[in-house]
PDB file of C-alpha atoms and ligand atoms in Angstrom:
ATOM      1  CA  UNK A1434       0.117   0.814  -0.030  1.00 64.00           C
ATOM      2  CA  UNK A1435       2.620   2.332   0.636  1.00 75.00           C
ATOM      3  CA  UNK A1436       4.588   1.620  -2.467  1.00 72.00           C
ATOM      4  CA  UNK A1437       1.356   2.187  -3.956  1.00 71.00           C
ATOM      5  CA  UNK A1438       0.070   5.102  -2.293  1.00 77.00           C
ATOM      6  CA  UNK A1439       4.160   6.696  -3.255  1.00 79.00           C
ATOM      7  CA  UNK A1440       4.026   5.788  -6.966  1.00 78.00           C
ATOM      8  CA  UNK A1441       0.979   8.199  -7.163  1.00 80.00           C
ATOM      9  CA  UNK A1442       2.636  11.119  -5.682  1.00 88.00           C
ATOM     10  CA  UNK A1443       5.557  10.505  -7.775  1.00 87.00           C
ATOM     11  CA  UNK A1444       2.475  10.036 -11.249  1.00 84.00           C
ATOM     12  CA  UNK A1445       1.103  13.328 -10.172  1.00 89.00           C
ATOM     13  CA  UNK A1446       4.770  14.987 -10.627  1.00 90.00           C
ATOM     14  CA  UNK A1447       4.654  16.404 -14.514  1.00 92.00           C
ATOM     15  CA  UNK A1448       8.311  16.559 -14.827  1.00 90.00           C
ATOM     16  CA  UNK A1449       8.082  12.512 -13.736  1.00 87.00           C
ATOM     17  CA  UNK A1450       5.410  11.248 -16.308  1.00 85.00           C
ATOM     18  CA  UNK A1451       7.376  13.602 -19.005  1.00 85.00           C
ATOM     19  CA  UNK A1452      10.710  10.999 -18.076  1.00 83.00           C
ATOM     20  CA  UNK A1453       7.962   8.046 -17.801  1.00 78.00           C
ATOM     21  CA  UNK A1454       6.398   8.777 -21.338  1.00 77.00           C
ATOM     22  CA  UNK A1455      10.477   8.903 -23.207  1.00 77.00           C
ATOM     23  CA  UNK A1456      10.064   5.028 -22.693  1.00 76.00           C
ATOM     24  CA  UNK A1457       7.066   3.702 -22.176  1.00 71.00           C
ATOM     25  CA  UNK A1458       5.620   2.129 -24.977  1.00 65.00           C
ATOM     26  CA  UNK A1459       2.333   3.744 -25.928  1.00 64.00           C
ATOM     27  CA  UNK A1460      -1.135   1.018 -25.381  1.00 59.00           C
ATOM     28  CA  UNK A1461      -2.205   1.937 -28.179  1.00 60.00           C
ATOM     29  CA  UNK A1462       1.349   0.558 -30.821  1.00 62.00           C
ATOM     30  CA  UNK A1463      -0.464  -2.738 -30.728  1.00 68.00           C
ATOM     31  CA  UNK A1464       2.718  -3.717 -28.314  1.00 72.00           C
ATOM     32  CA  UNK A1465      -0.336  -5.285 -24.906  1.00 80.00           C
ATOM     33  CA  UNK A1466      -3.823  -3.817 -26.227  1.00 85.00           C
ATOM     34  CA  UNK A1467      -6.694  -6.372 -27.481  1.00 89.00           C
ATOM     35  CA  UNK A1468      -9.501  -4.715 -30.534  1.00 91.00           C
ATOM     36  CA  UNK A1469     -12.138  -6.146 -30.763  1.00 94.00           C
ATOM     37  CA  UNK A1470     -13.409  -3.497 -33.206  1.00 94.00           C
ATOM     38  CA  UNK A1471     -10.342  -5.209 -35.054  1.00 91.00           C
ATOM     39  CA  UNK A1472     -11.242  -8.407 -33.770  1.00 93.00           C
ATOM     40  CA  UNK A1473     -14.769  -8.887 -35.241  1.00 94.00           C
ATOM     41  CA  UNK A1474     -14.802  -5.439 -37.493  1.00 95.00           C
ATOM     42  CA  UNK A1475     -17.228  -4.034 -36.145  1.00 97.00           C
ATOM     43  CA  UNK A1476     -18.592  -2.654 -32.047  1.00 97.00           C
ATOM     44  CA  UNK A1477     -21.407  -4.113 -30.754  1.00 98.00           C
ATOM     45  CA  UNK A1478     -21.134  -5.541 -26.113  1.00 98.00           C
ATOM     46  CA  UNK A1479     -18.381  -7.539 -25.741  1.00 98.00           C
ATOM     47  CA  UNK A1480     -18.840 -11.042 -23.612  1.00 98.00           C
ATOM     48  CA  UNK A1481     -15.948 -12.806 -22.275  1.00 98.00           C
ATOM     49  CA  UNK A1482     -16.084 -16.625 -21.433  1.00 98.00           C
ATOM     50  CA  UNK A1483     -12.812 -16.938 -18.942  1.00 98.00           C
ATOM     51  CA  UNK A1484     -11.552 -20.942 -19.157  1.00 98.00           C
ATOM     52  CA  UNK A1485     -14.747 -21.547 -21.640  1.00 98.00           C
ATOM     53  CA  UNK A1486     -13.852 -25.509 -22.152  1.00 97.00           C
ATOM     54  CA  UNK A1487     -15.749 -27.182 -24.676  1.00 95.00           C
ATOM     55  CA  UNK A1488     -17.708 -23.614 -25.364  1.00 96.00           C
ATOM     56  CA  UNK A1489     -21.502 -25.292 -24.750  1.00 97.00           C
ATOM     57  CA  UNK A1490     -22.270 -22.324 -22.857  1.00 98.00           C
ATOM     58  CA  UNK A1491     -20.196 -19.208 -25.479  1.00 97.00           C
ATOM     59  CA  UNK A1492     -21.833 -21.243 -28.410  1.00 97.00           C
ATOM     60  CA  UNK A1493     -24.951 -21.330 -27.434  1.00 98.00           C
ATOM     61  CA  UNK A1494     -24.926 -16.831 -25.978  1.00 98.00           C
ATOM     62  CA  UNK A1495     -22.966 -16.266 -29.224  1.00 97.00           C
ATOM     63  CA  UNK A1496     -26.471 -17.785 -31.326  1.00 98.00           C
ATOM     64  CA  UNK A1497     -28.673 -16.326 -28.684  1.00 98.00           C
ATOM     65  CA  UNK A1498     -27.322 -12.625 -29.440  1.00 98.00           C
ATOM     66  CA  UNK A1499     -25.920 -11.819 -32.301  1.00 98.00           C
ATOM     67  CA  UNK A1500     -25.913  -8.483 -31.775  1.00 98.00           C
ATOM     68  CA  UNK A1501     -23.374  -8.825 -29.141  1.00 98.00           C
ATOM     69  CA  UNK A1502     -19.482  -9.527 -29.825  1.00 97.00           C
ATOM     70  CA  UNK A1503     -18.058 -13.188 -27.913  1.00 96.00           C
ATOM     71  CA  UNK A1504     -14.390 -13.652 -26.632  1.00 96.00           C
ATOM     72  CA  UNK A1505     -14.479 -17.060 -25.676  1.00 96.00           C
ATOM     73  CA  UNK A1506     -10.208 -17.775 -23.428  1.00 96.00           C
ATOM     74  CA  UNK A1507      -8.747 -20.477 -23.099  1.00 97.00           C
ATOM     75  CA  UNK A1508      -5.473 -21.211 -21.673  1.00 96.00           C
ATOM     76  CA  UNK A1509      -4.781 -25.268 -22.665  1.00 96.00           C
ATOM     77  CA  UNK A1510      -3.609 -25.345 -26.528  1.00 93.00           C
ATOM     78  CA  UNK A1511      -5.675 -28.502 -27.406  1.00 93.00           C
ATOM     79  CA  UNK A1512      -8.907 -27.654 -25.371  1.00 95.00           C
ATOM     80  CA  UNK A1513      -8.269 -24.691 -26.724  1.00 94.00           C
ATOM     81  CA  UNK A1514      -8.268 -26.795 -29.634  1.00 94.00           C
ATOM     82  CA  UNK A1515     -11.666 -27.986 -29.275  1.00 94.00           C
ATOM     83  CA  UNK A1516     -13.241 -25.293 -28.191  1.00 95.00           C
ATOM     84  CA  UNK A1517     -12.002 -23.134 -32.292  1.00 94.00           C
ATOM     85  CA  UNK A1518     -13.311 -26.464 -33.821  1.00 93.00           C
ATOM     86  CA  UNK A1519     -16.655 -26.299 -32.014  1.00 93.00           C
ATOM     87  CA  UNK A1520     -17.347 -21.757 -32.403  1.00 94.00           C
ATOM     88  CA  UNK A1521     -15.719 -22.249 -36.489  1.00 93.00           C
ATOM     89  CA  UNK A1522     -18.290 -25.283 -36.775  1.00 94.00           C
ATOM     90  CA  UNK A1523     -21.103 -23.168 -35.378  1.00 95.00           C
ATOM     91  CA  UNK A1524     -20.361 -20.204 -37.895  1.00 95.00           C
ATOM     92  CA  UNK A1525     -21.515 -17.099 -36.166  1.00 96.00           C
ATOM     93  CA  UNK A1526     -19.438 -14.170 -37.196  1.00 95.00           C
ATOM     94  CA  UNK A1527     -20.191 -12.544 -33.227  1.00 96.00           C
ATOM     95  CA  UNK A1528     -18.043 -15.452 -32.126  1.00 95.00           C
ATOM     96  CA  UNK A1529     -13.855 -15.985 -30.999  1.00 95.00           C
ATOM     97  CA  UNK A1530     -10.893 -17.737 -29.542  1.00 94.00           C
ATOM     98  CA  UNK A1531      -8.524 -16.427 -27.920  1.00 95.00           C
ATOM     99  CA  UNK A1532      -5.431 -19.743 -26.639  1.00 93.00           C
ATOM    100  CA  UNK A1533      -4.142 -17.673 -23.973  1.00 95.00           C
ATOM    101  CA  UNK A1534      -4.077 -17.081 -20.792  1.00 97.00           C
ATOM    102  CA  UNK A1535      -6.790 -14.987 -19.176  1.00 97.00           C
ATOM    103  CA  UNK A1536      -5.001 -13.311 -16.249  1.00 97.00           C
ATOM    104  CA  UNK A1537      -2.718 -10.601 -19.461  1.00 95.00           C
ATOM    105  CA  UNK A1538      -5.634  -9.847 -21.398  1.00 96.00           C
ATOM    106  CA  UNK A1539      -7.592  -8.336 -18.159  1.00 97.00           C
ATOM    107  CA  UNK A1540      -4.524  -7.145 -16.610  1.00 95.00           C
ATOM    108  CA  UNK A1541      -2.974  -5.323 -19.051  1.00 92.00           C
ATOM    109  CA  UNK A1542      -4.209  -6.256 -22.804  1.00 93.00           C
ATOM    110  CA  UNK A1543      -7.982  -5.218 -23.152  1.00 95.00           C
ATOM    111  CA  UNK A1544      -9.096  -1.610 -22.481  1.00 93.00           C
ATOM    112  CA  UNK A1545     -10.504  -0.285 -19.397  1.00 94.00           C
ATOM    113  CA  UNK A1546     -14.628  -0.380 -19.287  1.00 96.00           C
ATOM    114  CA  UNK A1547     -14.507  -2.624 -22.483  1.00 96.00           C
ATOM    115  CA  UNK A1548     -16.607  -6.234 -21.830  1.00 98.00           C
ATOM    116  CA  UNK A1549     -19.901  -5.531 -20.810  1.00 98.00           C
ATOM    117  CA  UNK A1550     -20.042  -9.578 -18.886  1.00 98.00           C
ATOM    118  CA  UNK A1551     -17.567 -12.277 -18.326  1.00 98.00           C
ATOM    119  CA  UNK A1552     -18.624 -15.797 -17.640  1.00 98.00           C
ATOM    120  CA  UNK A1553     -15.998 -17.389 -15.303  1.00 98.00           C
ATOM    121  CA  UNK A1554     -17.753 -20.699 -14.934  1.00 98.00           C
ATOM    122  CA  UNK A1555     -16.116 -23.698 -12.466  1.00 98.00           C
ATOM    123  CA  UNK A1556     -11.879 -22.258 -12.508  1.00 98.00           C
ATOM    124  CA  UNK A1557      -9.672 -24.783 -11.968  1.00 97.00           C
ATOM    125  CA  UNK A1558     -10.116 -24.805  -7.951  1.00 93.00           C
ATOM    126  CA  UNK A1559      -6.537 -26.307  -7.064  1.00 91.00           C
ATOM    127  CA  UNK A1560      -7.504 -27.831  -3.611  1.00 85.00           C
ATOM    128  CA  UNK A1561      -4.961 -28.224  -1.636  1.00 86.00           C
ATOM    129  CA  UNK A1562      -3.803 -25.558   0.292  1.00 87.00           C
ATOM    130  CA  UNK A1563       0.273 -25.294  -0.644  1.00 89.00           C
ATOM    131  CA  UNK A1564      -2.229 -24.714  -5.493  1.00 89.00           C
ATOM    132  CA  UNK A1565      -3.835 -22.207  -3.967  1.00 88.00           C
ATOM    133  CA  UNK A1566      -1.202 -19.493  -5.626  1.00 89.00           C
ATOM    134  CA  UNK A1567      -2.361 -21.121  -8.531  1.00 93.00           C
ATOM    135  CA  UNK A1568      -5.533 -20.273  -8.755  1.00 96.00           C
ATOM    136  CA  UNK A1569      -7.123 -17.496 -10.870  1.00 98.00           C
ATOM    137  CA  UNK A1570      -8.484 -15.149  -8.609  1.00 98.00           C
ATOM    138  CA  UNK A1571      -6.526 -13.088  -6.265  1.00 97.00           C
ATOM    139  CA  UNK A1572      -6.836  -9.596  -5.681  1.00 96.00           C
ATOM    140  CA  UNK A1573      -4.386  -9.193  -9.108  1.00 96.00           C
ATOM    141  CA  UNK A1574      -7.211 -10.524 -11.507  1.00 98.00           C
ATOM    142  CA  UNK A1575     -10.115  -9.225  -9.523  1.00 98.00           C
ATOM    143  CA  UNK A1576      -8.844  -5.920  -9.929  1.00 97.00           C
ATOM    144  CA  UNK A1577      -8.716  -6.375 -13.949  1.00 97.00           C
ATOM    145  CA  UNK A1578     -12.026  -7.425 -13.430  1.00 98.00           C
ATOM    146  CA  UNK A1579     -13.206  -4.365 -12.126  1.00 97.00           C
ATOM    147  CA  UNK A1580     -11.166  -1.839 -14.607  1.00 96.00           C
ATOM    148  CA  UNK A1581     -12.158  -3.641 -17.869  1.00 97.00           C
ATOM    149  CA  UNK A1582     -16.088  -3.956 -16.995  1.00 97.00           C
ATOM    150  CA  UNK A1583     -17.865  -1.327 -18.541  1.00 97.00           C
ATOM    151  CA  UNK A1584     -21.025   0.655 -16.828  1.00 96.00           C
ATOM    152  CA  UNK A1585     -23.794  -1.303 -15.755  1.00 96.00           C
ATOM    153  CA  UNK A1586     -21.659  -4.593 -16.677  1.00 97.00           C
ATOM    154  CA  UNK A1587     -21.556  -7.542 -14.749  1.00 97.00           C
ATOM    155  CA  UNK A1588     -18.904 -10.709 -13.643  1.00 98.00           C
ATOM    156  CA  UNK A1589     -20.355 -13.496 -13.995  1.00 98.00           C
ATOM    157  CA  UNK A1590     -18.891 -17.236 -11.867  1.00 98.00           C
ATOM    158  CA  UNK A1591     -20.178 -20.294 -10.454  1.00 98.00           C
ATOM    159  CA  UNK A1592     -17.755 -22.955  -8.688  1.00 98.00           C
ATOM    160  CA  UNK A1593     -18.395 -26.684  -7.024  1.00 97.00           C
ATOM    161  CA  UNK A1594     -16.205 -25.579  -4.444  1.00 96.00           C
ATOM    162  CA  UNK A1595     -17.970 -23.606  -0.803  1.00 96.00           C
ATOM    163  CA  UNK A1596     -13.869 -22.620   0.083  1.00 95.00           C
ATOM    164  CA  UNK A1597     -13.167 -20.915  -3.540  1.00 97.00           C
ATOM    165  CA  UNK A1598     -16.945 -19.330  -3.206  1.00 97.00           C
ATOM    166  CA  UNK A1599     -16.263 -17.468  -0.518  1.00 97.00           C
ATOM    167  CA  UNK A1600     -12.996 -15.856  -1.290  1.00 96.00           C
ATOM    168  CA  UNK A1601     -14.111 -15.287  -4.634  1.00 98.00           C
ATOM    169  CA  UNK A1602     -16.628 -13.067  -2.440  1.00 98.00           C
ATOM    170  CA  UNK A1603     -14.417 -11.114  -0.873  1.00 97.00           C
ATOM    171  CA  UNK A1604     -11.796 -11.205  -3.506  1.00 97.00           C
ATOM    172  CA  UNK A1605     -14.178  -9.375  -5.764  1.00 98.00           C
ATOM    173  CA  UNK A1606     -16.085  -7.261  -3.331  1.00 97.00           C
ATOM    174  CA  UNK A1607     -12.263  -6.040  -2.530  1.00 97.00           C
ATOM    175  CA  UNK A1608     -11.941  -5.132  -5.298  1.00 97.00           C
ATOM    176  CA  UNK A1609     -15.137  -2.546  -6.201  1.00 97.00           C
ATOM    177  CA  UNK A1610     -17.893  -4.910  -6.647  1.00 98.00           C
ATOM    178  CA  UNK A1611     -20.981  -5.839  -5.014  1.00 97.00           C
ATOM    179  CA  UNK A1612     -23.128  -8.562  -5.341  1.00 96.00           C
ATOM    180  CA  UNK A1613     -26.249  -8.954  -7.545  1.00 96.00           C
ATOM    181  CA  UNK A1614     -29.661  -9.893  -6.998  1.00 94.00           C
ATOM    182  CA  UNK A1615     -30.300 -12.764 -10.562  1.00 92.00           C
ATOM    183  CA  UNK A1616     -29.742 -15.753 -12.018  1.00 92.00           C
ATOM    184  CA  UNK A1617     -26.573 -17.344 -13.209  1.00 96.00           C
ATOM    185  CA  UNK A1618     -28.392 -19.170 -16.325  1.00 91.00           C
ATOM    186  CA  UNK A1619     -24.752 -19.853 -17.690  1.00 93.00           C
ATOM    187  CA  UNK A1620     -23.944 -22.119 -14.121  1.00 96.00           C
ATOM    188  CA  UNK A1621     -25.173 -24.858 -15.627  1.00 95.00           C
ATOM    189  CA  UNK A1622     -24.706 -24.557 -19.273  1.00 97.00           C
ATOM    190  CA  UNK A1623     -21.596 -25.169 -19.504  1.00 98.00           C
ATOM    191  CA  UNK A1624     -20.076 -28.899 -19.380  1.00 97.00           C
ATOM    192  CA  UNK A1625     -18.979 -29.340 -15.787  1.00 97.00           C
ATOM    193  CA  UNK A1626     -22.292 -27.124 -14.886  1.00 97.00           C
ATOM    194  CA  UNK A1627     -24.094 -29.706 -16.739  1.00 97.00           C
ATOM    195  CA  UNK A1628     -21.900 -32.412 -15.368  1.00 97.00           C
ATOM    196  CA  UNK A1629     -22.480 -31.366 -11.610  1.00 97.00           C
ATOM    197  CA  UNK A1630     -26.328 -31.182 -12.227  1.00 96.00           C
ATOM    198  CA  UNK A1631     -26.463 -34.540 -14.085  1.00 97.00           C
ATOM    199  CA  UNK A1632     -24.938 -36.369 -10.260  1.00 97.00           C
ATOM    200  CA  UNK A1633     -26.535 -33.369  -7.495  1.00 97.00           C
ATOM    201  CA  UNK A1634     -23.768 -31.965  -6.303  1.00 97.00           C
ATOM    202  CA  UNK A1635     -23.966 -28.509  -5.457  1.00 97.00           C
ATOM    203  CA  UNK A1636     -22.744 -25.302  -6.242  1.00 97.00           C
ATOM    204  CA  UNK A1637     -22.153 -21.834  -6.124  1.00 97.00           C
ATOM    205  CA  UNK A1638     -22.632 -19.353  -7.925  1.00 98.00           C
ATOM    206  CA  UNK A1639     -22.963 -15.835  -8.160  1.00 97.00           C
ATOM    207  CA  UNK A1640     -22.864 -12.099 -10.260  1.00 97.00           C
ATOM    208  CA  UNK A1641     -21.152  -9.320  -9.615  1.00 98.00           C
ATOM    209  CA  UNK A1642     -21.623  -5.744 -10.393  1.00 97.00           C
ATOM    210  CA  UNK A1643     -19.286  -2.254 -10.125  1.00 94.00           C
ATOM    211  CA  UNK A1644     -19.519  -0.768  -6.734  1.00 90.00           C
ATOM    212  CA  UNK A1645     -20.768   2.892  -7.477  1.00 76.00           C
ATOM    213  CA  UNK A1646     -18.393   4.001  -5.186  1.00 70.00           C
ATOM    214  CA  UNK A1647     -15.558   1.581  -5.717  1.00 67.00           C
ATOM    215  CA  UNK A1648     -12.765   4.162  -7.503  1.00 55.00           C
ATOM    216  CA  UNK A1649     -12.045   2.904 -10.705  1.00 54.00           C
ATOM    217  CA  UNK A1650      -8.428   2.198 -11.083  1.00 49.00           C
ATOM    218  CA  UNK A1651      -8.631   2.358 -14.874  1.00 45.00           C
ATOM    219  CA  UNK A1652      -5.844   3.483 -16.631  1.00 41.00           C
ATOM    220  CA  UNK A1653      -7.139   4.709 -21.251  1.00 37.00           C
TER     221      UNK A1653
HETATM  222  C1  SAM B 731     -12.421 -26.857 -14.836  1.00 96.70           C
HETATM  223  S1  SAM B 731     -12.261 -26.059 -16.371  1.00 96.70           S
HETATM  224  C2  SAM B 731     -13.935 -25.634 -16.510  1.00 96.70           C
HETATM  225  C3  SAM B 731     -14.485 -25.480 -18.558  1.00 96.70           C
HETATM  226  C4  SAM B 731     -15.828 -24.431 -18.279  1.00 96.70           C
HETATM  227  N1  SAM B 731     -15.962 -23.586 -17.970  1.00 96.70           N
HETATM  228  C5  SAM B 731     -16.531 -26.151 -17.940  1.00 96.70           C
HETATM  229  O1  SAM B 731     -17.774 -25.070 -16.753  1.00 96.70           O
HETATM  230  O2  SAM B 731     -17.226 -27.214 -19.057  1.00 96.70           O
HETATM  231  C6  SAM B 731     -11.388 -24.904 -16.215  1.00 96.70           C
HETATM  232  C7  SAM B 731     -10.903 -23.881 -17.761  1.00 96.70           C
HETATM  233  O3  SAM B 731     -10.351 -23.273 -17.524  1.00 96.70           O
HETATM  234  C8  SAM B 731      -8.577 -22.701 -18.217  1.00 96.70           C
HETATM  235  N2  SAM B 731      -8.448 -22.317 -17.493  1.00 96.70           N
HETATM  236  C9  SAM B 731      -7.533 -22.222 -16.779  1.00 96.70           C
HETATM  237  N3  SAM B 731      -6.324 -20.930 -16.070  1.00 96.70           N
HETATM  238  C10 SAM B 731      -6.585 -20.092 -16.887  1.00 96.70           C
HETATM  239  C11 SAM B 731      -6.451 -19.001 -17.407  1.00 96.70           C
HETATM  240  N4  SAM B 731      -5.576 -18.281 -16.342  1.00 96.70           N
HETATM  241  N5  SAM B 731      -6.601 -18.910 -18.541  1.00 96.70           N
HETATM  242  C12 SAM B 731      -7.373 -19.091 -19.538  1.00 96.70           C
HETATM  243  N6  SAM B 731      -8.174 -20.461 -18.891  1.00 96.70           N
HETATM  244  C13 SAM B 731      -8.049 -20.636 -17.959  1.00 96.70           C
HETATM  245  C14 SAM B 731      -8.740 -24.928 -18.498  1.00 96.70           C
HETATM  246  O4  SAM B 731      -7.686 -24.267 -19.139  1.00 96.70           O
HETATM  247  C15 SAM B 731     -10.384 -25.522 -18.744  1.00 96.70           C
HETATM  248  O5  SAM B 731     -10.310 -25.722 -19.746  1.00 96.70           O
END
């Protein structure tokens, strides 16, 4: 925290900003940015599914909402290949697949307030305590979700692990989200969601909106 405050103080000095600008690579030059308008060749509300797996949910949702753009993000190369085959077979102009780690996408590459919905269903739970550091939901990732969510946008999440559900709520609230009422239809429409419904396993789902009182940390 002290370091963040110090950085804020330094950044307020014009000569410091000027020195920094002489070396900082501009986000707009394409090094660190992803341009949904260019990818989809149109401007439209953007929904992202992080860890899309087989793509059951996002293919159906993209077909249901042709007026929105959908990006399926998947880290695993073989899973992303199968996902791309399924999404490609759906022949939907509003659906694209990115084989990448969602963390740099959310933390760095997407513009501030550019995503109308983030869908994150059954992120890997990493159940052993010594592996918790590999979990997707960290304060840093939650801050990235907050930065990228558009006004009126939502983060929709589901997990089958009660303790991870508590942790997800905690980091999202700390990042400036509040829990909102309403269903999370994606939670039982993904492959994992369907499997859990079929075996009668309890799952935890929630949707989160930006808390109006929270500060927007977007840089751009
Ligand atoms: C448990 S599976 C759930 C898949 C799908 N959401 C479902 O409910 O059927 C988690 C998925 O997230 C992907 N994943 C894990 N870490 C990721 C990351 N950092 N970025 C993108 N995808 C990730 C995994 O490869 C895996 O396909």
